[in-house]
Amino acid sequence: MPPHASLVSHVQRDRAALVVGVVAAAFATVQTAGQAGVIERWRQALASGGWHLDELLLLFLVPLLALLTISGRAVGQLRRDIAGRDRESARTRDLALRDPLTGLFNRRGLDDALATQCSGNRLVFVADLDTFKAFNDTHGHAVGDVLLQRLADRLRSMQTAFGGVAARLGGDEFVFVAPPIPDEQVIRERLSAPLFLECIGAVDVSVGAARCDDIDSVEQALESADLAMYKAKRDRALTRASLDHPAERAFERDPAHDPLVAATYAVVAIGVEQFRSVKHALGYGHAGKLARAMRERVQAHFPNLAVERLSSDVLGVLVPVEAVEETIAALQMLSGSYLLEGVAVESGMAFGHAVPRGDAGLRDTVEQAQFALDEARRLGRVSVNFDYNAQLRQRDNVELMNDLQNAITMNALQLYYQPKVDARTNLIDSFEALVRWPCVKRGMISPADFIPVAEESGDIRALTLWVLERACADRVILDKLKIMQPLYINISARLVSDDAFTKRLIAALLSTNGRIGIEVTETAVLENPACALDNLSLIATAGVPIAIDDYGAGLSSLTYLKQMPANELKIDMSFIRDLADSHRGPLIVRSTIDLAHSLGLRVTAEGVDKPEIMALLKVMGCDIIQGHQIARPMTLEALLGFVDTYVPEDLAAAPMAARLLGYAES
């Protein structure tokens, strides 16, 4: 075969001859190394075997280069895959540490960020939007989210200006941890400046501050700043400088700046009735234009009266007291069509009005007129005059709020206990802790009166911590007396999503070995399901028993019921009290008991105050009975006497149970 035959022909040669030729060429090269003409002799040796150097290079180097190229690409792809996985892992971790709505750190992210900083003094600020829940109910969650994002943007700009770390603790509560600066008032004023939305107006921000000496003491500073923030919120409520103050500033113009003139003018609050419909259908911009167009129409018909927007969908008009009824009648004629960028919108009006009373100022009259407008809307009426007695009740709530804070601080509350018994054995199963307030001025105040006030003001946290501390102290006394049945304390739905409170709760209850449990309503998981369920799982993992309270009183959700790590389900007393007198009641209660048992939960019936109801519950398979038929709530001292003298046989009701069995199954 000629030496310059095709490469294909050489590839088809016998493999043994190929190896011999290569070895011979290599041997010839080694033999002639260091001598002149090495390359030439190597070529001759290869040629004698029928090979040419360029063909050998093609035969061996081309596959080698291809292999190296492929390997290089594989290594590059591997590096890109690893880098991509690293980026995805970092992104996933970052998402776990940040609030999805605002992009700020969540509580866990805040802890991690602070852990990487050096020890030293820090300023801790807690900020909270005033009346945010009511604002959400009025304007919708979409606008509420915009407000939260605006406050988050403010905190980000403060991070740039002052350094530090910003986070959203949950709901409308934010925290800013900053390094010390010469004048911390600068941060406070910037953080507490009202937020403004074009279609809403101004929304106040309450701020509390505290100083800590070390990163490890940030938790205590957060609690102090949180308490200071709620104090600021209460102070604002006491002076009634809430969302109404932008309207007051507007009304400070003539004629309202003159106290004498202001005392002779009534305030008419006008509700823009189609505001929400336009907002949902056309957007906030058009809704704001509707309110402005209505204001311009009112001002055009009453050029001598002061007309301002009190809130997003409310206008305010100062009217001489003697002309209120006449003016409202004329205002009703202004309802009709408004042209908004080519879109015709029909809008009516609702009215609330108030006249000055005694030495009340303009701010009081504005507030009263808005209160009357709310009543008009609630009742579906065109116009409502302010009810002074209703305002007195509202003021009483503010005073109650302040008195409650003092009662918590001065340890003036009491903790009562109500026994719960096993429906099968009649033995004492556990005790529920119930807070009571014996007020010097008002007498014994019902929890139905002060618990909602505590929820609204934020004092529910301090109140619950007081109950927790008192229950832990009483637990020690019961343990010494060998009374080992668990105590249960009620936890507000607002606190279940609070990571800091959850940590404090678990730390306090770890020493009780499961002899203090908690009761939470199923609505506790509605606002922030992921966070609430995570915190409940942490509590359950720590060995704390969990009972679902007031089941059926709200919007019961089987989805959350099966996810909550509970041991017990308590049927709300509204289903129990009329159980023996209702035809549908027993069916609902029995199906609830069966459902709970299928989920592995014990069932407690609360509000049992008649022997026939207790007997009926026994035959239905209810596990635990609680109510006045067993015992009323009592002090710890009375409880000790009750336990000492209690006789289970006194609750036996077998004959009555047999008589009611057929009724329960019908």
XYZ file of C-alpha atoms in Angstrom:
666
model
C 0.000 0.000 0.000
C 1.534 3.387 -0.983
C 2.638 5.620 1.969
C 0.232 8.442 1.073
C -2.891 6.258 0.990
C -6.003 7.658 2.600
C -6.423 7.887 6.363
C -9.295 5.435 6.156
C -7.052 2.782 4.712
C -4.508 3.213 7.516
C -7.203 2.927 10.159
C -8.143 -0.423 8.684
C -4.614 -1.801 9.064
C -3.974 -4.585 11.480
C -3.812 -3.155 15.017
C -0.727 -5.209 15.869
C 1.193 -3.670 12.960
C 0.121 -0.232 14.154
C 1.485 -0.846 17.653
C 4.753 -2.260 16.269
C 5.179 0.769 14.003
C 4.591 3.227 16.847
C 6.972 1.367 19.215
C 9.633 1.248 16.490
C 9.277 4.963 15.872
C 9.524 5.711 19.579
C 12.589 3.424 19.971
C 14.322 5.076 17.035
C 13.628 8.475 18.595
C 15.100 7.424 21.943
C 18.198 5.949 20.274
C 18.913 9.102 18.339
C 18.029 11.594 21.175
C 20.652 14.283 21.600
C 22.114 13.698 18.119
C 21.705 15.860 15.034
C 18.866 14.996 12.652
C 16.632 13.356 15.255
C 13.419 14.387 13.533
C 14.749 13.199 10.171
C 15.736 9.772 11.475
C 12.353 9.431 13.221
C 10.606 10.178 9.943
C 12.735 7.596 8.165
C 11.941 4.964 10.795
C 8.239 5.641 10.446
C 8.476 5.673 6.670
C 10.179 2.282 6.684
C 7.083 0.929 8.430
C 4.821 2.546 5.865
C 3.775 5.522 8.078
C 4.031 9.264 7.662
C 4.283 11.702 10.575
C 1.356 13.868 9.508
C -0.918 10.820 9.314
C 0.104 9.724 12.816
C -0.612 13.211 14.119
C -4.080 13.088 12.574
C -4.659 9.568 13.883
C -3.775 10.336 17.518
C -3.992 14.096 18.058
C -7.453 14.670 16.558
C -9.245 12.247 18.981
C -7.104 13.605 21.814
C -8.044 17.200 21.018
C -11.697 16.205 20.713
C -11.517 14.451 24.082
C -9.901 17.487 25.688
C -12.524 19.804 24.154
C -15.407 17.643 25.379
C -13.848 17.341 28.834
C -13.372 21.107 29.006
C -17.015 21.684 28.123
C -18.148 19.101 30.684
C -16.047 20.706 33.393
C -17.407 24.131 32.467
C -20.996 22.854 32.557
C -20.329 21.186 35.884
C -18.970 24.441 37.265
C -22.034 26.319 35.956
C -24.378 23.736 37.499
C -22.640 24.014 40.870
C -22.723 27.816 40.707
C -26.427 27.706 39.766
C -27.224 25.390 42.661
C -25.284 27.666 45.012
C -27.239 30.683 43.758
C -30.563 28.847 44.112
C -29.641 27.685 47.606
C -28.683 31.227 48.588
C -31.919 32.560 47.047
C -34.026 29.963 48.927
C -32.317 30.814 52.212
C -32.798 34.530 51.559
C -36.525 34.000 50.879
C -36.857 32.093 54.150
C -35.391 35.063 56.013
C -37.447 37.797 54.328
C -41.025 38.988 54.420
C -42.571 38.270 50.988
C -44.665 41.457 50.858
C -42.102 44.099 51.858
C -38.784 42.377 51.141
C -37.524 43.296 54.614
C -36.112 40.727 57.012
C -38.624 38.688 58.978
C -37.956 37.898 62.641
C -35.602 35.016 61.857
C -33.773 37.147 59.310
C -33.401 39.917 61.876
C -31.883 37.502 64.381
C -29.412 36.195 61.788
C -28.448 39.701 60.658
C -27.830 40.875 64.221
C -25.841 37.729 65.026
C -23.218 38.720 62.437
C -22.691 42.175 63.968
C -20.199 43.097 66.629
C -21.341 43.779 70.170
C -22.051 47.352 71.135
C -24.791 49.836 71.853
C -27.847 49.757 69.624
C -31.000 51.824 69.268
C -34.136 49.708 68.801
C -37.258 51.316 67.297
C -40.627 49.559 66.938
C -43.152 51.161 64.563
C -46.838 50.320 64.135
C -49.527 51.775 61.849
C -52.386 53.243 63.882
C -55.829 51.608 63.518
C -54.464 49.416 60.717
C -57.081 46.681 61.202
C -59.947 49.162 60.924
C -58.210 50.744 57.929
C -57.992 47.337 56.202
C -61.649 46.638 56.899
C -62.638 50.011 55.439
C -60.392 50.265 52.381
C -59.402 46.676 51.640
C -56.221 44.649 51.981
C -54.787 45.896 48.687
C -54.555 49.451 50.021
C -53.304 48.091 53.339
C -50.497 46.297 51.491
C -49.555 49.565 49.782
C -49.264 51.238 53.186
C -47.065 48.430 54.505
C -44.817 48.715 51.449
C -44.575 52.503 51.868
C -43.431 52.066 55.466
C -40.953 49.403 54.324
C -39.557 51.820 51.717
C -39.091 54.395 54.467
C -37.156 51.882 56.553
C -34.935 50.976 53.597
C -34.066 54.641 53.075
C -33.256 54.893 56.783
C -30.946 51.904 56.472
C -29.080 53.792 53.775
C -28.948 56.992 55.835
C -28.160 55.580 59.277
C -27.019 51.983 58.760
C -28.595 49.271 60.877
C -31.123 46.525 60.157
C -34.859 46.790 59.359
C -37.444 44.013 59.635
C -41.180 43.355 59.639
C -42.130 41.544 62.844
C -45.598 40.663 61.582
C -48.870 42.375 60.730
C -48.263 46.134 60.713
C -45.397 46.064 63.228
C -41.861 46.898 62.069
C -38.501 47.195 63.814
C -35.386 49.237 63.045
C -32.141 48.433 64.898
C -29.638 51.246 64.365
C -26.161 52.072 65.631
C -26.145 54.932 68.170
C -26.213 58.446 66.764
C -25.825 61.758 68.652
C -29.518 62.615 68.327
C -31.816 59.582 68.215
C -34.802 61.942 67.917
C -33.879 62.360 64.255
C -34.673 58.686 63.620
C -37.835 58.786 65.729
C -39.230 61.824 63.896
C -38.439 60.408 60.480
C -39.960 57.036 61.338
C -43.105 58.469 62.968
C -43.989 60.917 60.162
C -47.510 60.154 58.839
C -47.780 58.107 55.650
C -49.844 59.667 52.883
C -51.853 58.019 50.120
C -53.557 60.213 47.541
C -56.948 58.503 47.744
C -56.840 57.952 51.495
C -55.094 60.792 53.273
C -52.634 60.586 56.148
C -52.121 57.548 58.383
C -50.247 57.954 61.660
C -47.312 55.804 62.742
C -46.734 55.106 66.443
C -43.097 54.579 67.460
C -41.446 53.236 70.603
C -37.697 53.245 71.258
C -35.255 51.532 73.600
C -31.489 51.242 73.934
C -29.511 48.038 74.421
C -25.893 47.607 75.474
C -25.189 44.400 73.592
C -26.525 42.329 70.709
C -27.631 39.691 73.230
C -29.918 42.218 74.917
C -31.805 43.155 71.728
C -34.673 40.868 72.745
C -35.241 42.818 75.962
C -34.911 46.120 74.115
C -37.498 44.937 71.567
C -39.950 44.225 74.353
C -39.307 47.618 75.958
C -39.665 49.416 72.621
C -42.864 47.467 71.918
C -44.368 48.581 75.222
C -43.269 52.172 74.555
C -44.884 52.033 71.121
C -48.230 50.908 72.549
C -48.012 53.605 75.206
C -47.571 56.167 72.432
C -50.585 54.658 70.674
C -52.665 54.938 73.851
C -51.544 58.518 74.436
C -52.612 59.367 70.903
C -56.014 57.755 71.509
C -56.465 59.634 74.771
C -55.922 62.961 73.031
C -57.958 61.752 70.041
C -55.189 62.775 67.674
C -55.874 59.870 65.352
C -56.768 59.722 61.661
C -59.015 62.748 62.063
C -56.230 65.276 62.628
C -55.607 65.973 58.901
C -59.217 67.166 58.723
C -58.726 69.401 61.717
C -55.717 71.060 60.100
C -57.788 71.683 57.001
C -60.598 73.213 59.072
C -58.170 75.567 60.836
C -58.727 77.918 57.934
C -61.356 80.672 58.239
C -63.930 80.418 59.739
C -62.837 77.499 61.896
C -59.679 79.101 63.314
C -61.811 81.368 65.506
C -62.927 79.380 68.619
C -66.011 81.527 68.972
C -67.043 80.911 65.371
C -66.152 77.201 65.609
C -68.452 76.878 68.634
C -71.400 78.029 66.527
C -70.742 75.749 63.553
C -71.896 72.152 63.144
C -69.989 69.559 61.111
C -71.689 67.543 58.386
C -69.796 64.429 57.292
C -70.686 63.381 53.730
C -70.101 59.794 52.674
C -69.183 59.208 49.011
C -71.320 56.112 48.613
C -69.932 54.711 45.359
C -66.293 55.190 46.352
C -65.604 51.498 46.985
C -67.402 50.341 43.848
C -65.399 52.751 41.691
C -62.205 51.755 43.485
C -62.730 48.064 42.716
C -63.996 48.586 39.172
C -61.782 51.430 37.905
C -58.941 51.725 40.417
C -57.910 54.022 43.231
C -57.134 56.921 40.920
C -60.708 57.154 39.659
C -62.094 56.715 43.180
C -59.992 59.637 44.361
C -61.184 61.719 41.427
C -64.795 60.922 42.340
C -64.250 62.247 45.872
C -62.535 65.376 44.536
C -65.319 65.968 41.972
C -67.963 65.696 44.692
C -66.012 68.129 46.876
C -65.808 70.641 44.011
C -69.559 70.308 43.384
C -70.380 70.899 47.068
C -67.987 73.847 47.235
C -69.501 75.366 44.083
C -73.004 75.257 45.614
C -71.823 76.489 49.025
C -68.934 78.891 48.276
C -69.085 80.424 51.769
C -68.672 77.136 53.663
C -65.434 75.272 54.442
C -65.400 71.907 52.622
C -62.584 69.378 53.078
C -61.920 65.654 52.744
C -61.907 63.960 56.134
C -60.755 60.605 54.752
C -60.698 58.738 51.452
C -64.485 58.541 51.047
C -65.717 61.197 53.501
C -66.098 64.975 53.040
C -66.563 67.445 55.862
C -68.591 70.671 55.733
C -68.761 73.393 58.399
C -72.381 74.565 58.613
C -73.999 77.190 60.901
C -75.874 75.317 63.631
C -79.216 76.873 62.737
C -78.889 75.816 59.071
C -77.934 72.126 59.475
C -81.222 70.523 58.381
C -81.663 72.962 55.496
C -78.091 72.368 54.280
C -78.402 68.575 54.410
C -81.622 68.760 52.360
C -79.801 70.865 49.751
C -76.792 68.528 49.754
C -79.021 65.569 48.942
C -79.884 67.274 45.643
C -76.211 67.135 44.601
C -76.206 63.345 44.221
C -76.065 62.276 40.623
C -73.704 61.630 37.741
C -69.989 62.494 37.731
C -67.822 62.340 34.614
C -64.400 60.817 35.369
C -62.124 60.879 32.290
C -65.019 60.045 29.998
C -66.587 57.492 32.374
C -69.967 58.460 33.869
C -70.403 57.359 37.494
C -73.583 57.659 39.563
C -72.876 58.402 43.237
C -75.161 59.036 46.164
C -74.444 60.565 49.569
C -74.939 59.583 53.207
C -74.759 62.118 56.033
C -73.727 62.228 59.644
C -73.834 65.509 61.524
C -72.949 66.809 64.974
C -73.345 70.165 66.698
C -70.865 71.596 69.231
C -71.634 70.583 72.799
C -70.381 72.517 75.807
C -66.727 73.438 75.487
C -65.999 70.710 72.915
C -63.597 71.794 70.179
C -63.742 71.327 66.457
C -61.807 68.083 66.614
C -64.511 66.612 68.874
C -67.296 67.737 66.548
C -65.531 66.279 63.473
C -65.102 62.965 65.261
C -68.740 62.941 66.317
C -69.977 63.692 62.790
C -67.927 60.796 61.398
C -69.277 58.530 64.123
C -72.814 59.515 63.094
C -71.984 58.823 59.421
C -70.794 55.333 60.341
C -74.114 54.754 62.064
C -76.035 56.012 59.019
C -74.185 53.585 56.788
C -74.616 50.712 59.231
C -78.361 51.336 59.543
C -78.864 52.057 55.831
C -80.210 55.551 56.516
C -79.570 58.758 54.573
C -78.760 60.896 57.609
C -78.035 60.368 61.314
C -77.506 62.908 64.069
C -74.716 62.223 66.548
C -75.701 60.181 69.618
C -73.865 61.646 72.569
C -74.434 58.539 74.717
C -72.697 56.363 72.139
C -69.710 58.728 72.238
C -69.641 58.422 76.018
C -69.358 54.657 75.607
C -66.459 55.126 73.189
C -64.683 57.456 75.620
C -65.291 54.935 78.355
C -63.418 52.354 76.283
C -60.433 54.695 76.069
C -60.491 55.187 79.835
C -60.896 51.446 80.291
C -57.834 50.926 78.114
C -55.761 53.191 80.331
C -57.112 51.636 83.552
C -56.355 48.137 82.274
C -52.736 49.043 81.597
C -52.450 50.342 85.153
C -54.109 47.195 86.528
C -51.573 44.974 84.736
C -48.660 47.088 85.945
C -49.941 47.207 89.543
C -50.757 43.466 89.609
C -54.389 44.270 90.352
C -55.834 41.380 88.323
C -56.790 37.930 89.609
C -56.540 34.474 88.067
C -59.512 32.169 88.577
C -59.694 28.465 87.713
C -62.592 26.358 86.438
C -62.341 22.557 86.759
C -62.997 20.199 83.858
C -63.971 16.566 84.534
C -63.667 13.328 82.590
C -67.128 12.452 81.252
C -66.564 8.712 81.753
C -65.002 8.587 85.216
C -66.160 11.966 86.627
C -62.579 12.482 87.828
C -61.019 15.953 87.580
C -59.193 16.147 84.257
C -57.730 19.690 84.171
C -58.362 23.368 84.983
C -58.856 26.398 82.740
C -57.280 29.669 83.930
C -59.563 32.696 83.523
C -58.463 36.270 84.232
C -60.691 38.492 86.361
C -60.483 42.233 87.013
C -61.859 43.534 90.334
C -61.683 47.274 89.619
C -61.882 49.744 92.508
C -63.881 52.284 90.450
C -66.104 49.944 88.433
C -66.395 46.774 90.481
C -65.823 43.356 88.889
C -65.353 43.967 85.141
C -66.390 41.180 82.776
C -63.739 39.723 80.455
C -66.240 40.328 77.641
C -65.708 44.056 78.279
C -61.953 44.350 78.762
C -60.536 41.553 76.566
C -61.692 43.235 73.280
C -60.234 46.536 74.527
C -56.931 44.791 75.244
C -56.976 43.230 71.765
C -57.548 46.588 70.079
C -54.975 48.521 72.121
C -52.245 45.880 72.006
C -52.343 45.380 75.785
C -53.311 41.748 75.160
C -49.603 40.875 75.052
C -48.898 42.334 78.485
C -52.122 40.811 79.824
C -51.224 37.341 78.527
C -47.709 37.577 79.958
C -49.249 38.454 83.329
C -51.511 35.377 83.118
C -48.543 33.207 82.096
C -46.427 34.370 85.031
C -49.294 33.929 87.519
C -50.179 30.462 86.179
C -46.556 29.301 86.429
C -46.412 30.474 90.053
C -49.697 28.674 90.871
C -48.399 25.566 89.100
C -45.566 25.361 91.611
C -48.086 25.441 94.489
C -50.250 22.724 92.912
C -47.223 20.501 92.273
C -46.188 20.731 95.927
C -49.690 19.581 96.920
C -49.555 16.682 94.415
C -52.366 18.169 92.292
C -50.937 17.159 88.934
C -53.835 17.910 86.577
C -52.746 20.417 83.885
C -53.730 24.078 83.770
C -54.776 25.696 80.478
C -54.290 29.387 79.675
C -55.915 31.246 76.782
C -53.652 32.701 74.072
C -54.919 35.496 71.832
C -55.062 34.811 68.099
C -52.955 37.956 67.620
C -50.064 36.423 69.592
C -49.924 33.036 67.858
C -48.084 34.548 64.863
C -45.669 36.469 67.121
C -42.312 34.654 67.009
C -40.877 36.543 69.981
C -43.905 35.768 72.144
C -43.785 32.099 71.102
C -40.168 31.814 72.242
C -40.991 33.428 75.556
C -44.033 31.185 76.044
C -42.051 28.012 75.365
C -39.222 29.111 77.670
C -41.706 29.751 80.488
C -43.568 26.456 80.054
C -40.624 24.093 79.568
C -40.191 23.720 83.330
C -43.812 22.594 83.830
C -43.378 19.260 81.994
C -46.637 19.653 80.075
C -48.683 20.570 83.144
C -49.600 23.943 81.616
C -51.278 23.882 78.218
C -52.712 26.566 75.978
C -56.113 27.191 74.412
C -56.256 28.986 71.056
C -59.154 29.652 68.718
C -59.084 28.207 65.206
C -59.107 31.779 63.850
C -55.551 32.128 65.207
C -54.190 30.777 61.917
C -56.341 32.802 59.504
C -54.222 35.985 59.281
C -50.816 34.333 58.783
C -51.364 30.561 58.440
C -47.752 29.554 57.712
C -46.289 31.462 60.664
C -49.077 30.490 63.073
C -48.869 26.786 62.231
C -45.068 26.857 62.529
C -45.281 28.457 65.972
C -47.969 26.018 67.126
C -45.752 23.151 65.958
C -42.858 24.550 67.999
C -45.122 24.787 71.047
C -46.403 21.227 70.579
C -42.864 19.889 70.030
C -41.867 21.446 73.349
C -44.445 19.202 75.028
C -47.121 21.846 75.619
C -50.714 20.521 75.251
C -52.850 22.546 72.809
C -56.643 22.840 72.836
C -58.722 24.435 70.067
C -61.137 26.796 71.844
C -64.618 28.027 70.851
C -64.921 25.613 67.935
C -67.909 26.472 65.765
C -68.250 30.052 66.995
C -66.460 31.496 63.954
C -65.746 30.391 60.401
C -64.690 26.811 61.139
C -62.178 25.474 58.616
C -61.475 21.765 58.288
C -58.301 22.643 56.398
C -56.745 24.344 59.410
C -58.351 21.965 61.896
C -56.479 18.987 60.486
C -53.198 20.942 60.338
C -53.244 22.325 63.885
C -51.131 20.153 66.242
C -53.851 20.039 68.907
C -54.790 17.418 71.501
C -58.235 18.711 72.374
C -61.210 20.427 70.733
C -63.624 22.547 72.785
C -67.141 22.968 71.379
C -68.355 26.527 71.850
C -70.918 27.004 74.618
C -73.429 28.511 72.158
C -74.034 24.942 70.905
C -74.186 23.462 74.407
C -76.465 25.710 76.457
C -79.654 24.868 74.531
C -78.648 21.315 73.676
C -81.541 19.609 75.461
C -84.129 22.019 74.013
C -83.088 21.870 70.354
C -83.659 19.322 67.615
C -80.722 20.296 65.411
C -78.306 21.068 68.245
C -77.675 17.428 69.255
C -77.014 16.450 65.627
C -74.429 19.218 65.206
C -72.718 18.444 68.515
C -72.639 14.707 67.924
C -71.220 15.084 64.405
C -68.568 17.445 65.783
C -67.611 14.887 68.450
C -67.322 12.153 65.811
C -65.236 14.417 63.574
C -62.853 15.310 66.396
C -62.455 11.664 67.418
C -61.632 10.724 63.823
C -58.822 13.294 63.968
C -57.512 11.865 67.241
C -58.742 14.786 69.388
C -60.416 14.700 72.768
C -63.632 16.738 72.946
C -64.569 19.215 75.667
C -68.038 20.705 76.017
C -67.938 24.086 77.777
C -70.892 25.951 79.232
C -72.588 22.859 80.707
C -74.985 24.241 83.341
C -77.766 21.618 83.511
C -77.655 17.949 84.540
C -79.689 16.834 81.510
C -77.167 18.486 79.164
C -74.299 16.734 80.920
C -76.074 13.400 80.665
C -76.780 13.919 76.979
C -73.137 14.748 76.283
C -72.028 11.590 78.077
C -74.083 9.333 75.813
C -72.820 11.246 72.757
C -69.274 10.243 73.630
C -68.019 13.638 74.779
C -64.736 13.241 76.678
C -64.614 16.252 79.045
C -67.287 18.389 80.706
C -66.820 22.005 81.797
C -69.372 24.449 83.175
C -71.381 25.594 86.179
C -72.867 22.113 86.569
C -69.377 21.064 87.710
C -68.123 24.277 89.335
C -67.904 27.991 88.712
C -64.516 29.710 88.185
C -62.795 30.177 91.556
C -59.635 31.536 93.125
C -56.663 29.259 93.726
C -57.486 29.021 97.434
C -61.068 27.984 96.662
C -59.807 25.524 94.064
C -57.647 23.769 96.634
C -60.703 23.316 98.831
C -62.764 22.073 95.880
C -60.188 19.435 94.951
C -59.919 18.307 98.565
C -63.671 17.779 98.984
C -64.669 16.711 95.461
C -66.582 13.408 95.193
C -66.784 11.990 91.615
C -69.857 9.900 92.429
C -71.913 13.060 92.931
C -71.886 13.607 89.154
C -73.189 10.138 88.263
C -76.242 10.392 85.998
C -76.625 6.959 84.398
C -80.451 6.727 84.536
C -80.885 10.104 82.891
C -78.308 9.208 80.249
C -80.244 6.067 79.319
C -83.489 8.027 79.060
C -81.973 10.578 76.650
C -80.096 8.075 74.483
C -82.904 7.681 71.951
C -83.345 11.454 71.704
C -79.643 11.905 70.969
C -79.722 9.391 68.139
C -82.911 10.727 66.462
